[in-house]
mmCIF file of N, CA and C in Angstrom:
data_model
loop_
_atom_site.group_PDB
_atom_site.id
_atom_site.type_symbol
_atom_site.label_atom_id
_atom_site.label_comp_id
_atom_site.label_asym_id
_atom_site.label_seq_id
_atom_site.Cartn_x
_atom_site.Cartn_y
_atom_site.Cartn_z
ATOM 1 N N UNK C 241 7.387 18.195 8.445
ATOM 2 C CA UNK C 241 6.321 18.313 7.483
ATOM 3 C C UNK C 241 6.210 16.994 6.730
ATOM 4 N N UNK C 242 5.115 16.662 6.363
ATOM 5 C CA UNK C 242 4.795 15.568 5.823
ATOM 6 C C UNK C 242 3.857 15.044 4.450
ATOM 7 N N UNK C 243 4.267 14.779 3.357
ATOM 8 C CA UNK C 243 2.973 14.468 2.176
ATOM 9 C C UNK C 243 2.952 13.305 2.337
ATOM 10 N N UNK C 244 1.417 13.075 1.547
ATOM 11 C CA UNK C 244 1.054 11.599 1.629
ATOM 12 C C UNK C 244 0.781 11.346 0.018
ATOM 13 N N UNK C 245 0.998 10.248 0.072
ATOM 14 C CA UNK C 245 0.837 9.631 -1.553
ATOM 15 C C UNK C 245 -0.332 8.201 -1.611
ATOM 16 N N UNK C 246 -0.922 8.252 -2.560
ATOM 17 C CA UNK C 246 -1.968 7.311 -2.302
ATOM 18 C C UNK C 246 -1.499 5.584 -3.460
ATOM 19 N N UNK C 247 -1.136 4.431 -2.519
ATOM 20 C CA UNK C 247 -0.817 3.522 -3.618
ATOM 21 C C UNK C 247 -1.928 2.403 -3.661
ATOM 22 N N UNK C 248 -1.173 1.423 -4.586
ATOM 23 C CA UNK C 248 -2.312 0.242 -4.283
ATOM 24 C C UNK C 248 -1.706 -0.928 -4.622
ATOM 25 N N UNK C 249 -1.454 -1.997 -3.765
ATOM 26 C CA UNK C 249 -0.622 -2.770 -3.741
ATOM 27 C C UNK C 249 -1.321 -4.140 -4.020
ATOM 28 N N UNK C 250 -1.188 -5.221 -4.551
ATOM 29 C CA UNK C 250 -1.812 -6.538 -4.984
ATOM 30 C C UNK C 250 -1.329 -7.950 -4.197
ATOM 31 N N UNK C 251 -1.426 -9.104 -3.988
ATOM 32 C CA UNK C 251 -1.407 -10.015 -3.837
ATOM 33 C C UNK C 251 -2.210 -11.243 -4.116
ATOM 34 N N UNK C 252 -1.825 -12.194 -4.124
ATOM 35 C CA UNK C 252 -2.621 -13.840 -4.405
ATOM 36 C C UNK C 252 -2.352 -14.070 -2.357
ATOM 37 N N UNK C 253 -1.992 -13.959 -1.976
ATOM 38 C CA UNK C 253 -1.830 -13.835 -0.664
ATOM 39 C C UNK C 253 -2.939 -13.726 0.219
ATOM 40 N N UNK C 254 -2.562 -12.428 0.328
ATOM 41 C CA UNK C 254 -3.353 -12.057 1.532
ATOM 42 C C UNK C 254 -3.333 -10.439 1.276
ATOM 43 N N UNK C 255 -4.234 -9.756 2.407
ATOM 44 C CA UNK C 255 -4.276 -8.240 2.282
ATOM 45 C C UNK C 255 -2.642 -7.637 2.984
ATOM 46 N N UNK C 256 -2.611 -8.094 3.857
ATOM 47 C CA UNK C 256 -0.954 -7.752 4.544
ATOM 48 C C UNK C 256 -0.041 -7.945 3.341
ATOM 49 N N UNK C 257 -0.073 -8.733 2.668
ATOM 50 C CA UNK C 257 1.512 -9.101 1.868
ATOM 51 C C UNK C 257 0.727 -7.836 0.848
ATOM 52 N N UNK C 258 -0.199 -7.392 0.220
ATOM 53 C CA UNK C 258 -0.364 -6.374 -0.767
ATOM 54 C C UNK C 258 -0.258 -5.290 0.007
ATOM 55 N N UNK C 259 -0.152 -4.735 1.376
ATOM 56 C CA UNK C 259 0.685 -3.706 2.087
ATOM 57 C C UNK C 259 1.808 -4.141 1.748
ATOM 58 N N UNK C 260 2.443 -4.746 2.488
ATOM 59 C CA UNK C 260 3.747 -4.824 2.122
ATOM 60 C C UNK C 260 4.702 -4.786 0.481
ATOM 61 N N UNK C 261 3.884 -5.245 -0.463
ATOM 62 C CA UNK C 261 3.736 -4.916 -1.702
ATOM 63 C C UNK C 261 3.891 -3.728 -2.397
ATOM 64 N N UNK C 262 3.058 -3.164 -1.643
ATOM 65 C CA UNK C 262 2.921 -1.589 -2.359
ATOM 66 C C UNK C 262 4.301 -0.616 -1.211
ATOM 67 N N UNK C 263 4.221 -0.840 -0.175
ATOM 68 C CA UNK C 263 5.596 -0.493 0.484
ATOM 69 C C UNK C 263 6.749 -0.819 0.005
ATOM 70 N N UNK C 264 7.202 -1.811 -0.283
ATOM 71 C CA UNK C 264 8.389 -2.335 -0.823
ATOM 72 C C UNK C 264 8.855 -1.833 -2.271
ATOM 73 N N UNK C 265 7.703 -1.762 -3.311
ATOM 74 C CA UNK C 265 7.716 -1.255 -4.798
ATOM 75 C C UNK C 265 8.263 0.335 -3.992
ATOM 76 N N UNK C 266 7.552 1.296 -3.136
ATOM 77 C CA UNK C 266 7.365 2.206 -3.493
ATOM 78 C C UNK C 266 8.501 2.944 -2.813
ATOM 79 N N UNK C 267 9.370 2.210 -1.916
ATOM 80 C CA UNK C 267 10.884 2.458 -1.814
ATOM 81 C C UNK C 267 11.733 2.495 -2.172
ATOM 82 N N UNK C 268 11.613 2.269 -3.446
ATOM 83 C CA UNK C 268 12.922 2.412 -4.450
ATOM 84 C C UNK C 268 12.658 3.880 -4.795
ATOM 85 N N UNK C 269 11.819 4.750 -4.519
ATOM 86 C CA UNK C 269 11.637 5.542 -5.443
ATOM 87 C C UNK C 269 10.959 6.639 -4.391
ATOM 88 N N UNK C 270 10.763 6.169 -3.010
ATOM 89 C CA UNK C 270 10.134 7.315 -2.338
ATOM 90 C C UNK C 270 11.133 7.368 -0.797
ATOM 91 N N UNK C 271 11.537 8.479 -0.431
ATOM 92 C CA UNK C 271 12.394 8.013 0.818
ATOM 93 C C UNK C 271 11.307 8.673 2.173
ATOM 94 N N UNK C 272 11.718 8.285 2.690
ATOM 95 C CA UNK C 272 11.860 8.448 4.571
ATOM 96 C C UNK C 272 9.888 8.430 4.959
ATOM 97 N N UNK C 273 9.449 7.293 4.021
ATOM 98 C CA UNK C 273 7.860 6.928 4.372
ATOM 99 C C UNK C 273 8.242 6.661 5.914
ATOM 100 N N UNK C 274 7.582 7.024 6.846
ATOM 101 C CA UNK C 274 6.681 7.183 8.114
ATOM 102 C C UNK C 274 5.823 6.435 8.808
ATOM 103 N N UNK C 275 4.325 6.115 8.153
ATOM 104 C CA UNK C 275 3.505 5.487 8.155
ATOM 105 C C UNK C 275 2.637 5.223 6.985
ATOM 106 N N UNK C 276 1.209 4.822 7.083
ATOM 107 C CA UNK C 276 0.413 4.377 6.282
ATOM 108 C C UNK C 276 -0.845 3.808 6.880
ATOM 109 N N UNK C 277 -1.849 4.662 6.073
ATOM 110 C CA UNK C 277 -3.450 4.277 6.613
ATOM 111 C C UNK C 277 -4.026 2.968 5.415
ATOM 112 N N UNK C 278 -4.869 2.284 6.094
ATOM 113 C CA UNK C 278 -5.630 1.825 4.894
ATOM 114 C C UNK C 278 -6.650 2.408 4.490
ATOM 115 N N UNK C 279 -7.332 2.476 3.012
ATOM 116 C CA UNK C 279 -7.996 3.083 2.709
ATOM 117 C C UNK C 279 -9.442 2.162 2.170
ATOM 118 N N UNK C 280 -8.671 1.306 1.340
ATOM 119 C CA UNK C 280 -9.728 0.198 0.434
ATOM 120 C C UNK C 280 -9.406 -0.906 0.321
ATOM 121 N N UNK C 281 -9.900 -1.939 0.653
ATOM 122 C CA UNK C 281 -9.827 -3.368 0.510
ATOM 123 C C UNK C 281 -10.734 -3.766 -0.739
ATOM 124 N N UNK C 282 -10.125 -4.615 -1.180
ATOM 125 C CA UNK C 282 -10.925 -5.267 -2.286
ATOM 126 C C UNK C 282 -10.282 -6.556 -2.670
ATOM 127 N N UNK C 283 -11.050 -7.383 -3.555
ATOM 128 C CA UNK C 283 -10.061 -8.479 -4.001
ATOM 129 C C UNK C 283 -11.181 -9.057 -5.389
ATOM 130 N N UNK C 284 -10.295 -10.076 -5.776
ATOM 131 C CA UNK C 284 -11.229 -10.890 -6.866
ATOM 132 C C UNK C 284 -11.475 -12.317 -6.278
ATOM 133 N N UNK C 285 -12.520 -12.725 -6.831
ATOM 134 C CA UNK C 285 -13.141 -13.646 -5.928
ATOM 135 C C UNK C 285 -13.286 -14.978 -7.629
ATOM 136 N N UNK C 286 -12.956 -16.440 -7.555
ATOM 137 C CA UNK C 286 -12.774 -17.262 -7.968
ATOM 138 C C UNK C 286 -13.136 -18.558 -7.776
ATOM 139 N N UNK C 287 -14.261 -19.033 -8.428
ATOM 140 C CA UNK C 287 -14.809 -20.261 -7.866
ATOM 141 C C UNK C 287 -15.040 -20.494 -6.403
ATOM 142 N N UNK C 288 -15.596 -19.631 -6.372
ATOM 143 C CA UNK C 288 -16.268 -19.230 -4.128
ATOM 144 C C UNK C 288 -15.042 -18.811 -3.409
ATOM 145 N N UNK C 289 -13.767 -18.716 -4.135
ATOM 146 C CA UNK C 289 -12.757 -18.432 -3.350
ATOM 147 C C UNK C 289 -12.010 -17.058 -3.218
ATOM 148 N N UNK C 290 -11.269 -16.666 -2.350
ATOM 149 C CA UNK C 290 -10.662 -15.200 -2.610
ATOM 150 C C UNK C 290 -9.450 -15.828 -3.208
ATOM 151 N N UNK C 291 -9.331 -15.098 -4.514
ATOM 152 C CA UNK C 291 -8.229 -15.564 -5.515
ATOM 153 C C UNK C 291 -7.196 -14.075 -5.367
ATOM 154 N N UNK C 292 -7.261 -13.113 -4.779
ATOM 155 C CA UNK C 292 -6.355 -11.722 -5.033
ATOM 156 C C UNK C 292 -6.715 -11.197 -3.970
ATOM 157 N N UNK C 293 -6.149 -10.122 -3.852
ATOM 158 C CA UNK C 293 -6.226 -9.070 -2.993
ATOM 159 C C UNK C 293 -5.896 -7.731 -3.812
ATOM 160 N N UNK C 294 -6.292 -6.170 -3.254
ATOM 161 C CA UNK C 294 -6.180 -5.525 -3.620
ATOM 162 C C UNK C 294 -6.076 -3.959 -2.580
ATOM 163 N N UNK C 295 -5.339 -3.475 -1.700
ATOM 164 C CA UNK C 295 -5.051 -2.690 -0.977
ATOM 165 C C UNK C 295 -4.864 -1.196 -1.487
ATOM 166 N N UNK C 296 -5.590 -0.532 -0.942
ATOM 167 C CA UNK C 296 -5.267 1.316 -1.502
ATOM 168 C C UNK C 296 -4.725 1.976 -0.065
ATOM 169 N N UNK C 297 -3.457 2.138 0.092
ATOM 170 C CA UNK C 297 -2.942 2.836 0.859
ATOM 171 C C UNK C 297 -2.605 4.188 1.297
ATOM 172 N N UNK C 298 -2.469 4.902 2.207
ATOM 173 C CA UNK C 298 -2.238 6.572 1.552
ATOM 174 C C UNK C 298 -0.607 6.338 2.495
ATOM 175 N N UNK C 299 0.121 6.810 2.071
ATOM 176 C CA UNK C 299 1.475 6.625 3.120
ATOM 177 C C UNK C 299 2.051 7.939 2.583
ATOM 178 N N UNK C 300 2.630 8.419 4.304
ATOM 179 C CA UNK C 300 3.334 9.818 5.118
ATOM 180 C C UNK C 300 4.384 9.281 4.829
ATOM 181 N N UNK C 301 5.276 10.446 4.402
ATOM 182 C CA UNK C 301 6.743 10.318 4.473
ATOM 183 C C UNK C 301 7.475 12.004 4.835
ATOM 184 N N UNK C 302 8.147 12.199 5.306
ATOM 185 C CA UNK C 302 8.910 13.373 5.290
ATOM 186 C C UNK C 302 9.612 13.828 4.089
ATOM 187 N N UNK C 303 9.366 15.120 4.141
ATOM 188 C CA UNK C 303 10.200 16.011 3.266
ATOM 189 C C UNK C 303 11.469 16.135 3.684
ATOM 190 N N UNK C 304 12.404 15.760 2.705
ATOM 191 C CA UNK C 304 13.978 16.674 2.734
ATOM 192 C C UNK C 304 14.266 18.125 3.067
ATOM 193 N N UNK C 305 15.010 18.366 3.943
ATOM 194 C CA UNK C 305 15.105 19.434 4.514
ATOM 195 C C UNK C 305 15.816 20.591 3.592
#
């Protein structure tokens, strides 16, 4: 069985490192995540440039038995 939790992870990077972002924060505190869909991309944009990123994830993890 499986719940999903919905996060949102940031970077000056790139969209991958704000996955990985929001994965990494959310292991201290969530066990045996599974996978993960993307949901929303976004970012802030800075003198014509992409200055951020902004990722909304939903990530599966298993329940304790």
């Amino acid at each position: 069985m499986y719940k999903k939790i919905e996060l949102t992870g940031s970077s000056s990077v790139s969209s991958d490192e704000a996955i990985k972002n929001a994965i990494a924060r959310a292991s201290k505190s969530v066990r045996n995540m599974r996978w993960f869909e993307v949901v929303e991309t976004r970012g802030h944009i800075d003198n014509d440039q992409v200055a951020h990123w902004q990722v909304t994830i939903k990530v599966g993890f298993t329940l304790d038995e």
